């Protein structure tokens, strides 16, 4: 075993089952390991490196800021933070943005906004936040409580109370039944459950839920940590659904590789969090935000149309292929149910120089949004070959 792997295994907490691959360099959608072997990257660090490795525009934006002011804390003004917040608000219709450093923190902020809005408006006994079964919202104790998958909860009890999980069905009966006995403060959904297996939430259900929340003055938050920032071929996945949420949380791709999360607050909740109600030392860091600005500025209609086209290409190329049972997702967020176990398929692809992800029983892809067609074709061809063997 190499020195790097051995040291890592000895000293880094054993929370990750790493592939036996040591990445030493990358450019665009290609990466090289310590032995000089080339890989096509179809995972982009779990949807983070939105424009690939060592992307020149992003690197320039980040280093320019790095060479001026790298951090001030939130006691002072810096330019990138407000600039990114303005872009996000203008492009979503949200009114204010709280910046943090991860998806879990963005969801924590959403939960605090929901709780405070409901406490002030409906009283302190209205606090329950409803999420969907099979959802994923993060690893902190509160976002774990929000996550609707029991296996993440075992041995970490007690989690934060005040959460309930409903089936992402086609009607609202379960939610309405729950509302008879429980005061509901807010609902958090993913439009596509990423960690849950790249499952697209039913549009009729989402629309009915949005209408219900509006009528009942229940805060609707959408978790766009994975689906956001162009991933589905729209700027945010909820835009595929024709709804207007009250809160939008995001992270992953917005940072392009640096830790950056955002909780966007819509009209109803825009002023709920006041001085001292929430905070983060690193949140809104100027370097991360400068990178975020460069990413958002490139996510224009042309880029988003290309994301949709490339996603269509992948779906077409895999539909009906030998060893492929189904293909799910939107844009460049794609899940492939393979006849062989997904883990086996991904391992075989690593051997052949393509890095895919898994999500539950599926092979998952979240390539860079600007992945060149030749990389995409090569990766899909290798996946087809492996699936057919
Ligand atoms: C990744 C992810 C999170 C957690 O993000 P972290 O940055 O790891 O805290 C939350 N929600 C969704 C939908 C995610 O995909």
Coordinates of C-alpha atoms and ligand atoms in Angstrom, one line a residue:
X1 CA 0.0 0.0 0.0
X2 CA 1.3 3.5 -0.8
X3 CA 2.4 5.9 1.9
X4 CA -0.5 8.3 1.2
X5 CA -3.1 5.6 1.7
X6 CA -1.4 4.0 4.7
X7 CA -1.1 7.4 6.5
X8 CA -4.7 8.3 5.6
X9 CA -6.0 5.0 6.9
X10 CA -4.1 5.4 10.1
X11 CA -4.9 9.0 11.0
X12 CA -8.1 10.0 9.3
X13 CA -11.4 9.1 10.9
X14 CA -12.8 6.0 9.3
X15 CA -16.1 7.6 8.0
X16 CA -15.4 7.0 4.3
X17 CA -14.9 3.9 2.3
X18 CA -12.5 5.4 -0.2
X19 CA -11.7 3.9 -3.6
X20 CA -8.1 2.9 -3.9
X21 CA -7.4 5.9 -6.1
X22 CA -5.0 8.8 -5.3
X23 CA -5.9 11.8 -7.4
X24 CA -3.0 14.1 -7.9
X25 CA -4.1 16.4 -10.7
X26 CA -7.1 17.3 -12.9
X27 CA -8.1 19.5 -15.8
X28 CA -11.7 20.0 -16.8
X29 CA -13.5 16.6 -16.6
X30 CA -10.3 14.6 -16.6
X31 CA -8.2 13.6 -13.5
X32 CA -5.0 11.7 -13.1
X33 CA -3.9 9.4 -10.3
X34 CA -0.5 9.0 -8.7
X35 CA 0.5 6.4 -11.3
X36 CA -0.4 8.6 -14.2
X37 CA -3.6 6.8 -15.0
X38 CA -6.3 9.0 -16.5
X39 CA -9.9 9.1 -15.5
X40 CA -13.0 10.8 -16.8
X41 CA -14.7 12.3 -13.8
X42 CA -18.5 11.7 -13.8
X43 CA -19.0 12.7 -10.2
X44 CA -17.4 16.1 -9.9
X45 CA -16.7 15.6 -6.2
X46 CA -20.4 14.9 -5.6
X47 CA -21.7 17.7 -7.8
X48 CA -19.3 20.3 -6.4
X49 CA -16.7 21.1 -9.1
X50 CA -19.4 22.7 -11.3
X51 CA -17.0 23.5 -14.1
X52 CA -14.4 20.8 -13.5
X53 CA -10.9 20.7 -12.2
X54 CA -8.6 23.8 -12.3
X55 CA -11.2 25.7 -14.3
X56 CA -9.5 28.9 -15.4
X57 CA -12.3 31.4 -14.8
X58 CA -13.1 30.1 -11.3
X59 CA -9.4 29.9 -10.3
X60 CA -8.9 33.5 -11.5
X61 CA -11.9 34.8 -9.6
X62 CA -10.8 32.9 -6.4
X63 CA -7.1 33.8 -6.6
X64 CA -7.9 37.5 -7.3
X65 CA -9.8 37.6 -4.1
X66 CA -7.3 35.5 -2.3
X67 CA -4.6 38.0 -3.1
X68 CA -6.6 40.9 -1.6
X69 CA -8.7 39.8 1.4
X70 CA -9.2 36.2 2.3
X71 CA -11.4 36.6 5.4
X72 CA -12.7 39.3 7.6
X73 CA -15.5 37.6 9.7
X74 CA -19.0 39.0 9.4
X75 CA -18.2 42.0 11.5
X76 CA -17.2 43.9 8.3
X77 CA -18.4 44.4 4.8
X78 CA -16.7 42.7 1.8
X79 CA -17.8 42.9 -1.8
X80 CA -18.3 39.3 -3.0
X81 CA -20.8 38.3 -0.3
X82 CA -23.4 41.0 -1.2
X83 CA -22.7 40.5 -4.9
X84 CA -23.5 36.8 -4.8
X85 CA -26.6 37.4 -2.6
X86 CA -27.9 40.0 -5.2
X87 CA -27.4 37.5 -8.1
X88 CA -29.2 34.8 -6.2
X89 CA -32.1 37.0 -5.2
X90 CA -32.5 38.5 -8.7
X91 CA -32.5 35.0 -10.3
X92 CA -34.8 33.3 -7.9
X93 CA -37.1 36.0 -6.6
X94 CA -36.0 35.3 -3.0
X95 CA -35.3 38.3 -0.9
X96 CA -32.4 37.7 1.4
X97 CA -29.5 35.1 1.6
X98 CA -27.8 33.7 4.7
X99 CA -24.4 32.2 3.7
X100 CA -22.8 29.2 5.4
X101 CA -20.3 26.5 4.5
X102 CA -22.2 23.4 3.7
X103 CA -25.5 21.8 2.7
X104 CA -26.3 20.7 6.3
X105 CA -25.8 24.2 7.6
X106 CA -28.0 25.7 4.8
X107 CA -30.7 23.3 5.9
X108 CA -30.1 24.1 9.6
X109 CA -30.7 27.8 8.7
X110 CA -33.9 26.9 6.9
X111 CA -35.2 24.9 9.9
X112 CA -34.4 27.9 12.2
X113 CA -36.2 30.3 9.9
X114 CA -39.2 27.9 9.8
X115 CA -39.3 27.5 13.5
X116 CA -39.0 31.2 14.3
X117 CA -41.6 32.2 11.7
X118 CA -44.1 29.7 13.1
X119 CA -43.3 30.5 16.8
X120 CA -44.0 34.2 16.2
X121 CA -47.0 33.7 13.9
X122 CA -48.7 30.6 15.3
X123 CA -47.2 30.2 18.8
X124 CA -44.4 28.2 20.4
X125 CA -46.2 24.8 20.1
X126 CA -46.1 25.1 16.3
X127 CA -42.7 23.7 15.5
X128 CA -43.0 20.4 13.5
X129 CA -41.1 20.3 10.3
X130 CA -42.2 17.7 7.8
X131 CA -39.9 16.1 5.3
X132 CA -40.2 13.2 2.9
X133 CA -39.3 9.6 3.4
X134 CA -36.0 8.6 1.7
X135 CA -34.8 12.3 1.8
X136 CA -31.4 13.5 2.7
X137 CA -30.7 16.8 4.4
X138 CA -27.3 16.4 6.1
X139 CA -25.3 14.9 8.9
X140 CA -25.7 17.2 11.9
X141 CA -28.1 15.9 14.6
X142 CA -30.9 18.2 13.4
X143 CA -30.5 17.6 9.7
X144 CA -30.2 13.9 10.5
X145 CA -33.6 14.2 12.3
X146 CA -34.9 15.9 9.1
X147 CA -33.4 13.1 6.9
X148 CA -36.2 10.5 6.3
X149 CA -34.0 7.4 6.3
X150 CA -33.9 5.4 9.5
X151 CA -30.6 3.8 8.9
X152 CA -28.8 7.1 9.4
X153 CA -30.5 7.6 12.8
X154 CA -29.5 4.4 14.5
X155 CA -27.2 4.8 17.6
X156 CA -27.4 8.6 17.4
X157 CA -30.5 9.0 19.5
X158 CA -32.0 11.2 20.7
X159 CA -32.1 13.4 17.6
X160 CA -33.6 16.9 17.6
X161 CA -37.3 16.4 18.2
X162 CA -40.1 18.0 16.1
X163 CA -39.7 16.2 12.8
X164 CA -42.1 14.0 10.9
X165 CA -41.7 12.1 7.6
X166 CA -44.3 11.5 5.0
X167 CA -44.3 9.4 1.8
X168 CA -43.6 11.5 -1.4
X169 CA -46.9 10.2 -2.8
X170 CA -49.2 11.6 -5.4
X171 CA -51.7 13.1 -3.0
X172 CA -51.6 14.9 0.3
X173 CA -53.7 12.6 2.4
X174 CA -50.8 11.6 4.7
X175 CA -49.9 15.3 5.4
X176 CA -53.5 16.3 6.0
X177 CA -54.0 13.3 8.4
X178 CA -50.8 14.5 10.3
X179 CA -52.1 18.0 10.4
X180 CA -55.1 16.9 12.4
X181 CA -52.9 16.0 15.4
X182 CA -49.8 18.0 14.8
X183 CA -49.1 21.7 14.3
X184 CA -47.0 21.9 11.1
X185 CA -44.5 24.8 10.9
X186 CA -42.8 23.9 7.6
X187 CA -42.1 21.3 5.0
X188 CA -38.8 20.6 3.4
X189 CA -38.6 18.6 0.1
X190 CA -36.0 17.7 -2.5
X191 CA -37.4 18.0 -6.0
X192 CA -35.1 15.1 -6.9
X193 CA -33.9 12.9 -4.1
X194 CA -30.2 12.6 -4.8
X195 CA -28.8 10.4 -2.0
X196 CA -32.2 8.6 -2.0
X197 CA -31.5 7.2 -5.5
X198 CA -32.0 10.0 -8.0
X199 CA -35.8 9.8 -7.6
X200 CA -37.8 12.6 -9.2
X201 CA -40.5 13.8 -6.9
X202 CA -43.9 13.7 -8.6
X203 CA -44.9 17.1 -10.1
X204 CA -48.6 16.8 -9.2
X205 CA -47.6 16.1 -5.6
X206 CA -45.1 19.0 -5.5
X207 CA -47.7 21.4 -6.9
X208 CA -50.4 20.3 -4.6
X209 CA -48.0 20.6 -1.6
X210 CA -47.0 24.1 -2.6
X211 CA -50.7 25.1 -2.8
X212 CA -51.5 23.5 0.5
X213 CA -48.6 25.2 2.3
X214 CA -49.6 28.6 0.9
X215 CA -53.2 28.1 2.0
X216 CA -52.2 27.0 5.5
X217 CA -49.3 29.5 6.0
X218 CA -46.8 26.6 6.3
X219 CA -43.3 27.4 5.1
X220 CA -42.2 25.4 2.1
X221 CA -38.5 25.0 1.8
X222 CA -36.8 23.1 -1.1
X223 CA -33.4 21.4 -0.5
X224 CA -31.4 22.2 -3.6
X225 CA -28.0 21.3 -2.2
X226 CA -27.5 18.7 -5.0
X227 CA -30.1 19.8 -7.5
X228 CA -29.3 23.5 -7.5
X229 CA -27.0 25.7 -9.5
X230 CA -27.8 24.4 -13.0
X231 CA -27.5 20.7 -12.2
X232 CA -31.0 19.8 -13.6
X233 CA -30.8 22.1 -16.6
X234 CA -32.7 24.9 -14.8
X235 CA -31.0 27.2 -12.3
X236 CA -32.8 25.5 -9.5
X237 CA -34.8 22.3 -9.8
X238 CA -38.0 23.8 -8.3
X239 CA -38.1 25.9 -11.5
X240 CA -39.0 22.7 -13.4
X241 CA -42.1 22.5 -11.2
X242 CA -43.7 25.9 -11.6
X243 CA -43.8 26.6 -7.8
X244 CA -42.5 29.4 -5.6
X245 CA -41.0 28.1 -2.4
X246 CA -40.5 30.2 0.7
X247 CA -37.0 29.0 1.3
X248 CA -34.3 27.6 -1.0
X249 CA -31.2 25.9 0.4
X250 CA -28.1 25.1 -1.7
X251 CA -24.4 24.3 -1.4
X252 CA -22.2 21.8 -3.4
X253 CA -22.0 23.3 -6.9
X254 CA -22.4 26.9 -5.9
X255 CA -18.9 26.9 -4.4
X256 CA -17.2 25.2 -7.4
X257 CA -14.9 23.4 -5.0
X258 CA -14.7 25.7 -1.9
X259 CA -17.1 25.3 1.0
X260 CA -20.1 27.5 0.4
X261 CA -23.7 27.1 1.3
X262 CA -26.7 29.4 1.1
X263 CA -30.1 29.6 2.6
X264 CA -32.3 31.9 0.4
X265 CA -35.2 33.4 2.3
X266 CA -38.3 34.4 0.3
X267 CA -40.8 37.2 1.0
X268 CA -42.5 35.6 4.0
X269 CA -39.4 34.8 6.0
X270 CA -37.0 37.4 4.7
X271 CA -36.8 39.3 8.0
X272 CA -37.4 36.4 10.4
X273 CA -33.7 36.0 11.3
X274 CA -32.5 39.2 12.8
X275 CA -29.3 40.4 14.6
X276 CA -27.9 37.6 16.7
X277 CA -30.5 34.9 15.6
X278 CA -28.0 33.1 13.5
X279 CA -24.4 33.3 12.4
X280 CA -21.3 31.7 11.0
X281 CA -17.6 32.7 11.3
X282 CA -16.7 31.5 7.8
X283 CA -20.2 32.1 6.2
X284 CA -20.0 34.4 3.3
X285 CA -16.2 34.1 3.1
X286 CA -15.1 36.5 0.3
X287 CA -12.9 33.9 -1.5
X288 CA -15.7 31.3 -1.6
X289 CA -18.2 34.0 -2.6
X290 CA -16.0 35.4 -5.3
X291 CA -15.9 31.9 -6.8
X292 CA -19.6 31.6 -6.4
X293 CA -20.2 34.8 -8.3
X294 CA -18.0 33.5 -11.2
X295 CA -20.1 30.3 -11.3
X296 CA -23.5 32.0 -11.2
X297 CA -22.5 34.4 -13.9
X298 CA -21.7 31.5 -16.2
X299 CA -25.0 29.7 -15.6
X300 CA -26.8 31.5 -18.3
X301 CA -29.6 30.2 -20.6
X302 CA -27.1 28.9 -23.2
X303 CA -25.2 26.9 -20.5
X304 CA -28.4 25.6 -19.0
X305 CA -29.7 24.5 -22.4
X306 CA -26.4 22.6 -23.0
X307 CA -26.9 20.8 -19.6
X308 CA -30.4 19.7 -20.7
X309 CA -29.0 18.5 -24.1
X310 CA -26.2 16.5 -22.6
X311 CA -28.6 15.0 -20.1
X312 CA -30.9 14.0 -23.0
X313 CA -27.9 12.5 -24.8
X314 CA -27.0 10.3 -21.8
X315 CA -30.6 9.1 -21.2
X316 CA -31.0 8.2 -24.9
X317 CA -27.7 6.4 -25.0
X318 CA -28.6 4.3 -22.0
X319 CA -32.3 3.6 -22.5
X320 CA -32.8 0.0 -23.5
X321 CA -29.0 -0.8 -23.3
X322 CA -28.1 -4.3 -22.3
X323 CA -27.9 -4.5 -18.5
X324 CA -29.6 -1.2 -18.0
X325 CA -33.0 -1.4 -16.4
X326 CA -34.0 2.2 -16.1
X327 CA -32.6 5.8 -16.2
X328 CA -33.9 8.6 -13.9
X329 CA -33.1 12.2 -13.2
X330 CA -33.1 15.5 -15.0
X331 CA -30.3 17.4 -16.8
X332 CA -26.9 16.2 -15.6
X333 CA -28.2 14.6 -12.5
X334 CA -28.7 11.0 -13.6
X335 CA -29.4 7.7 -11.9
X336 CA -29.0 4.4 -13.7
X337 CA -30.6 1.2 -12.4
X338 CA -28.3 -1.6 -13.6
X339 CA -28.9 -5.3 -13.6
X340 CA -25.6 -5.9 -11.9
X341 CA -25.2 -4.3 -8.4
X342 CA -24.3 -0.6 -8.8
X343 CA -21.2 -0.9 -6.6
X344 CA -19.8 -3.6 -8.9
X345 CA -20.5 -1.5 -12.0
X346 CA -18.8 1.5 -10.5
X347 CA -15.8 -0.5 -9.5
X348 CA -15.4 -2.0 -13.0
X349 CA -15.7 1.5 -14.4
X350 CA -12.9 2.8 -12.1
X351 CA -10.7 0.1 -13.4
X352 CA -11.4 1.3 -16.9
X353 CA -10.8 4.9 -16.1
X354 CA -14.2 6.4 -15.3
X355 CA -15.3 7.7 -11.9
X356 CA -19.1 7.3 -11.3
X357 CA -21.0 7.6 -8.0
X358 CA -23.7 5.4 -6.5
X359 CA -27.0 6.4 -4.9
X360 CA -28.8 3.6 -3.2
X361 CA -29.1 0.8 -5.8
X362 CA -28.2 3.1 -8.7
X363 CA -25.1 4.3 -10.6
X364 CA -25.3 8.0 -10.3
X365 CA -23.7 10.7 -12.4
X366 CA -23.1 14.3 -11.6
X367 CA -20.5 15.4 -14.2
X368 CA -19.2 18.9 -14.5
X369 CA -21.9 21.1 -16.2
X370 CA -19.4 21.9 -19.0
X371 CA -18.2 18.4 -19.6
X372 CA -17.0 18.1 -23.2
X373 CA -19.1 15.8 -25.4
X374 CA -16.1 13.6 -26.1
X375 CA -15.6 12.9 -22.4
X376 CA -19.3 12.3 -21.9
X377 CA -19.5 9.9 -24.9
X378 CA -16.4 7.9 -23.8
X379 CA -17.8 7.6 -20.2
X380 CA -21.2 6.5 -21.4
X381 CA -19.7 4.0 -23.8
X382 CA -17.6 2.4 -21.0
X383 CA -20.7 2.3 -18.7
X384 CA -22.6 0.5 -21.5
X385 CA -19.8 -2.0 -22.0
X386 CA -19.5 -2.8 -18.3
X387 CA -23.3 -3.1 -18.0
X388 CA -23.5 -5.4 -21.0
X389 CA -20.8 -7.8 -19.8
Ligands
LIG1 C1 -25.0 16.7 0.0 C2 -26.4 17.1 0.5 C3 -26.6 17.6 1.8 C4 -25.5 17.8 2.8 O1 -24.5 18.7 2.3 P1 -23.1 18.8 3.1 O2 -22.4 19.9 2.4 O3 -22.4 17.5 3.1 O4 -23.5 19.2 4.5 C5 -27.8 18.0 2.1 N1 -28.9 17.9 1.3 C6 -28.7 17.3 0.0 C7 -29.9 17.2 -0.9 C8 -27.5 16.9 -0.4 O5 -27.3 16.3 -1.6

